PDB file of C-alpha atoms and ligand atoms in Angstrom:
ATOM      1  CA  MET S   1      14.452 -14.689 -25.254  1.00 87.00           C
ATOM      2  CA  LEU S   2      10.723 -13.949 -25.295  1.00 91.00           C
ATOM      3  CA  LYS S   3       8.920 -15.681 -22.430  1.00 93.00           C
ATOM      4  CA  ILE S   4       5.633 -17.376 -23.271  1.00 94.00           C
ATOM      5  CA  TYR S   5       2.873 -17.480 -20.647  1.00 95.00           C
ATOM      6  CA  ASN S   6      -0.189 -18.284 -22.755  1.00 97.00           C
ATOM      7  CA  THR S   7      -0.282 -21.006 -25.356  1.00 97.00           C
ATOM      8  CA  TYR S   8      -2.838 -21.895 -28.005  1.00 97.00           C
ATOM      9  CA  ILE S   9      -2.525 -25.326 -29.620  1.00 97.00           C
ATOM     10  CA  HIS S  10      -4.535 -25.956 -32.766  1.00 97.00           C
ATOM     11  CA  ILE S  11      -5.826 -29.448 -33.501  1.00 97.00           C
ATOM     12  CA  PRO S  12      -7.189 -29.271 -37.060  1.00 96.00           C
ATOM     13  CA  PHE S  13      -9.247 -32.469 -37.141  1.00 96.00           C
ATOM     14  CA  CYS S  14     -12.967 -33.117 -36.857  1.00 94.00           C
ATOM     15  CA  GLU S  15     -15.230 -36.109 -37.282  1.00 91.00           C
ATOM     16  CA  ARG S  16     -16.369 -34.450 -40.481  1.00 89.00           C
ATOM     17  CA  LYS S  17     -16.158 -31.006 -42.047  1.00 90.00           C
ATOM     18  CA  CYS S  18     -19.247 -28.854 -41.437  1.00 88.00           C
ATOM     19  CA  ASN S  19     -20.209 -26.992 -44.596  1.00 87.00           C
ATOM     20  CA  TYR S  20     -20.416 -23.575 -42.860  1.00 89.00           C
ATOM     21  CA  CYS S  21     -17.056 -23.840 -41.108  1.00 90.00           C
ATOM     22  CA  ASP S  22     -14.236 -21.387 -41.836  1.00 91.00           C
ATOM     23  CA  PHE S  23     -11.825 -22.814 -39.272  1.00 89.00           C
ATOM     24  CA  THR S  24      -8.769 -24.741 -40.367  1.00 89.00           C
ATOM     25  CA  SER S  25     -10.058 -28.270 -39.945  1.00 91.00           C
ATOM     26  CA  LEU S  26     -10.497 -31.463 -41.887  1.00 91.00           C
ATOM     27  CA  LYS S  27     -11.802 -34.947 -41.344  1.00 91.00           C
ATOM     28  CA  GLY S  28      -8.849 -36.830 -39.906  1.00 83.00           C
ATOM     29  CA  SER S  29      -8.006 -40.515 -39.545  1.00 86.00           C
ATOM     30  CA  ASP S  30      -6.347 -41.882 -36.377  1.00 87.00           C
ATOM     31  CA  ASN S  31      -3.150 -42.260 -38.385  1.00 92.00           C
ATOM     32  CA  GLN S  32      -3.179 -38.613 -39.515  1.00 94.00           C
ATOM     33  CA  ILE S  33      -3.889 -37.423 -35.995  1.00 94.00           C
ATOM     34  CA  GLU S  34      -0.958 -39.410 -34.626  1.00 95.00           C
ATOM     35  CA  LYS S  35       1.335 -38.041 -37.339  1.00 96.00           C
ATOM     36  CA  TYR S  36       0.152 -34.499 -36.637  1.00 97.00           C
ATOM     37  CA  VAL S  37       0.831 -34.861 -32.909  1.00 97.00           C
ATOM     38  CA  ASN S  38       4.356 -36.125 -33.630  1.00 98.00           C
ATOM     39  CA  TYR S  39       5.052 -33.134 -35.881  1.00 98.00           C
ATOM     40  CA  LEU S  40       3.485 -30.810 -33.319  1.00 98.00           C
ATOM     41  CA  LEU S  41       5.851 -32.133 -30.633  1.00 98.00           C
ATOM     42  CA  LYS S  42       8.814 -31.524 -32.954  1.00 98.00           C
ATOM     43  CA  GLU S  43       7.564 -28.032 -33.738  1.00 97.00           C
ATOM     44  CA  ILE S  44       7.260 -27.197 -30.041  1.00 97.00           C
ATOM     45  CA  ASP S  45      10.896 -28.305 -29.626  1.00 96.00           C
ATOM     46  CA  ILE S  46      11.927 -26.031 -32.513  1.00 96.00           C
ATOM     47  CA  TYR S  47       9.985 -23.088 -31.038  1.00 93.00           C
ATOM     48  CA  SER S  48      11.547 -23.674 -27.635  1.00 93.00           C
ATOM     49  CA  LYS S  49      14.916 -22.680 -29.137  1.00 93.00           C
ATOM     50  CA  GLU S  50      13.507 -19.267 -30.022  1.00 92.00           C
ATOM     51  CA  TYR S  51      10.972 -18.747 -27.231  1.00 93.00           C
ATOM     52  CA  ASP S  52      11.232 -19.488 -23.535  1.00 93.00           C
ATOM     53  CA  LEU S  53       8.531 -22.080 -22.845  1.00 91.00           C
ATOM     54  CA  SER S  54       9.943 -22.957 -19.429  1.00 91.00           C
ATOM     55  CA  GLU S  55       7.864 -20.356 -17.543  1.00 93.00           C
ATOM     56  CA  LYS S  56       4.761 -21.598 -15.781  1.00 96.00           C
ATOM     57  CA  GLN S  57       1.873 -21.121 -18.189  1.00 97.00           C
ATOM     58  CA  ASP S  58      -1.090 -18.941 -17.189  1.00 98.00           C
ATOM     59  CA  THR S  59      -3.281 -20.541 -19.841  1.00 98.00           C
ATOM     60  CA  ILE S  60      -3.056 -23.406 -22.295  1.00 98.00           C
ATOM     61  CA  TYR S  61      -5.865 -23.724 -24.816  1.00 98.00           C
ATOM     62  CA  PHE S  62      -6.496 -26.699 -27.101  1.00 98.00           C
ATOM     63  CA  GLY S  63      -8.667 -25.412 -29.940  1.00 97.00           C
ATOM     64  CA  GLY S  64      -9.715 -26.714 -33.311  1.00 94.00           C
ATOM     65  CA  GLY S  65     -11.081 -28.445 -35.038  1.00 93.00           C
ATOM     66  CA  THR S  66     -12.085 -30.955 -32.423  1.00 95.00           C
ATOM     67  CA  PRO S  67      -9.225 -31.449 -29.964  1.00 97.00           C
ATOM     68  CA  SER S  68     -11.331 -33.939 -27.999  1.00 97.00           C
ATOM     69  CA  LEU S  69     -10.599 -36.404 -30.833  1.00 96.00           C
ATOM     70  CA  LEU S  70      -7.084 -36.670 -29.407  1.00 96.00           C
ATOM     71  CA  PRO S  71      -6.347 -39.653 -27.174  1.00 96.00           C
ATOM     72  CA  ILE S  72      -5.293 -38.854 -23.617  1.00 97.00           C
ATOM     73  CA  ASP S  73      -1.702 -39.999 -24.162  1.00 97.00           C
ATOM     74  CA  SER S  74      -1.304 -37.483 -27.009  1.00 97.00           C
ATOM     75  CA  LEU S  75      -2.528 -34.652 -24.799  1.00 98.00           C
ATOM     76  CA  GLU S  76      -0.161 -35.848 -22.081  1.00 98.00           C
ATOM     77  CA  LYS S  77       2.807 -35.757 -24.498  1.00 98.00           C
ATOM     78  CA  ILE S  78       1.926 -32.230 -25.612  1.00 98.00           C
ATOM     79  CA  LEU S  79       1.390 -30.930 -22.078  1.00 98.00           C
ATOM     80  CA  SER S  80       4.692 -32.470 -20.959  1.00 97.00           C
ATOM     81  CA  LYS S  81       6.432 -29.847 -23.119  1.00 97.00           C
ATOM     82  CA  PHE S  82       5.101 -27.063 -20.873  1.00 96.00           C
ATOM     83  CA  SER S  83       5.430 -26.010 -17.288  1.00 96.00           C
ATOM     84  CA  TYR S  84       2.087 -25.652 -15.520  1.00 97.00           C
ATOM     85  CA  ASP S  85       0.373 -26.255 -12.202  1.00 96.00           C
ATOM     86  CA  LYS S  86      -3.147 -26.326 -10.740  1.00 95.00           C
ATOM     87  CA  ASN S  87      -3.488 -22.560 -11.187  1.00 96.00           C
ATOM     88  CA  THR S  88      -2.936 -22.814 -14.933  1.00 98.00           C
ATOM     89  CA  GLU S  89      -6.207 -22.573 -16.815  1.00 98.00           C
ATOM     90  CA  ILE S  90      -6.116 -25.445 -19.285  1.00 98.00           C
ATOM     91  CA  THR S  91      -8.989 -25.562 -21.745  1.00 98.00           C
ATOM     92  CA  ILE S  92      -9.963 -28.122 -24.335  1.00 98.00           C
ATOM     93  CA  GLU S  93     -12.677 -27.671 -26.935  1.00 97.00           C
ATOM     94  CA  VAL S  94     -14.961 -30.681 -26.770  1.00 96.00           C
ATOM     95  CA  ASN S  95     -17.486 -32.261 -29.078  1.00 92.00           C
ATOM     96  CA  PRO S  96     -19.707 -34.158 -26.574  1.00 90.00           C
ATOM     97  CA  LYS S  97     -19.890 -37.094 -28.993  1.00 89.00           C
ATOM     98  CA  THR S  98     -16.127 -37.671 -28.721  1.00 93.00           C
ATOM     99  CA  VAL S  99     -15.789 -37.951 -24.942  1.00 95.00           C
ATOM    100  CA  ASP S 100     -16.833 -40.453 -22.311  1.00 96.00           C
ATOM    101  CA  ILE S 101     -16.368 -40.608 -18.561  1.00 97.00           C
ATOM    102  CA  ASN S 102     -12.891 -42.162 -18.885  1.00 97.00           C
ATOM    103  CA  LYS S 103     -11.695 -39.397 -21.171  1.00 98.00           C
ATOM    104  CA  LEU S 104     -13.100 -36.742 -18.845  1.00 98.00           C
ATOM    105  CA  LYS S 105     -11.331 -38.387 -15.902  1.00 98.00           C
ATOM    106  CA  GLY S 106      -8.156 -38.408 -18.010  1.00 98.00           C
ATOM    107  CA  TYR S 107      -8.532 -34.675 -18.644  1.00 98.00           C
ATOM    108  CA  LYS S 108      -8.910 -34.041 -14.924  1.00 98.00           C
ATOM    109  CA  LYS S 109      -5.840 -36.125 -14.143  1.00 98.00           C
ATOM    110  CA  LEU S 110      -3.783 -34.158 -16.675  1.00 98.00           C
ATOM    111  CA  GLY S 111      -4.848 -30.867 -15.092  1.00 98.00           C
ATOM    112  CA  ILE S 112      -7.291 -29.837 -17.802  1.00 98.00           C
ATOM    113  CA  ASN S 113      -9.764 -27.756 -15.826  1.00 98.00           C
ATOM    114  CA  ARG S 114     -11.961 -26.081 -18.423  1.00 98.00           C
ATOM    115  CA  LEU S 115     -14.102 -27.467 -21.242  1.00 98.00           C
ATOM    116  CA  SER S 116     -15.374 -25.424 -24.156  1.00 98.00           C
ATOM    117  CA  ILE S 117     -18.293 -27.420 -25.511  1.00 95.00           C
ATOM    118  CA  GLY S 118     -19.507 -26.913 -29.061  1.00 81.00           C
ATOM    119  CA  ILE S 119     -22.938 -28.142 -30.088  1.00 77.00           C
ATOM    120  CA  GLN S 120     -24.225 -27.764 -33.647  1.00 74.00           C
ATOM    121  CA  THR S 121     -27.727 -29.100 -32.988  1.00 79.00           C
ATOM    122  CA  PHE S 122     -29.878 -30.723 -30.309  1.00 82.00           C
ATOM    123  CA  ASP S 123     -31.900 -32.473 -33.020  1.00 85.00           C
ATOM    124  CA  ASN S 124     -30.577 -36.024 -33.537  1.00 81.00           C
ATOM    125  CA  ASP S 125     -32.160 -36.192 -37.004  1.00 84.00           C
ATOM    126  CA  LYS S 126     -30.031 -33.268 -38.131  1.00 72.00           C
ATOM    127  CA  PHE S 127     -26.755 -34.593 -36.802  1.00 62.00           C
TER     128      PHE S 127
HETATM  129  S1  LIG O 201     -16.963 -29.377 -35.709  1.00 90.36           S
HETATM  130 FE1  LIG O 201     -16.508 -27.183 -35.494  1.00 90.36          FE
HETATM  131  S2  LIG O 201     -14.390 -26.933 -36.209  1.00 90.36           S
HETATM  132 FE2  LIG O 201     -15.105 -28.941 -36.914  1.00 90.36          FE
HETATM  133  S3  LIG O 201     -15.824 -28.593 -39.004  1.00 90.36           S
HETATM  134 FE3  LIG O 201     -17.608 -28.407 -37.635  1.00 90.36          FE
HETATM  135  S4  LIG O 201     -17.737 -26.229 -37.084  1.00 90.36           S
HETATM  136 FE4  LIG O 201     -15.702 -26.610 -37.982  1.00 90.36          FE
END
């Protein structure tokens, strides 16, 4: 069984779709995001029959889309499917508009230790 040490998890939702964007992403409602997370958890279970996900992960990367749209409890459910410790590099792509101090504290508590911050503009009139 192939052992997996590095995992990329795609969260294909954004607050809105930027017209220049080629990534797989769409504007998602809370309901769609919750549904997606539930299917993602099932898919991880299916993959774990074919791939060994029990090894401690070197890296886990939440990309998108805008994974920072996910509530903390969804991230917790996803991470609970993997083995990791404080040496695992866990990254989440963040739109600064979608996080506050509580969410950042939640990330830290979950072991997320790296933020990838995307900024389209520093001009509020263009946002
Ligand atoms: S926020 Fe990023 S991923 Fe989302 S639509 Fe815009 S460019 Fe694409």
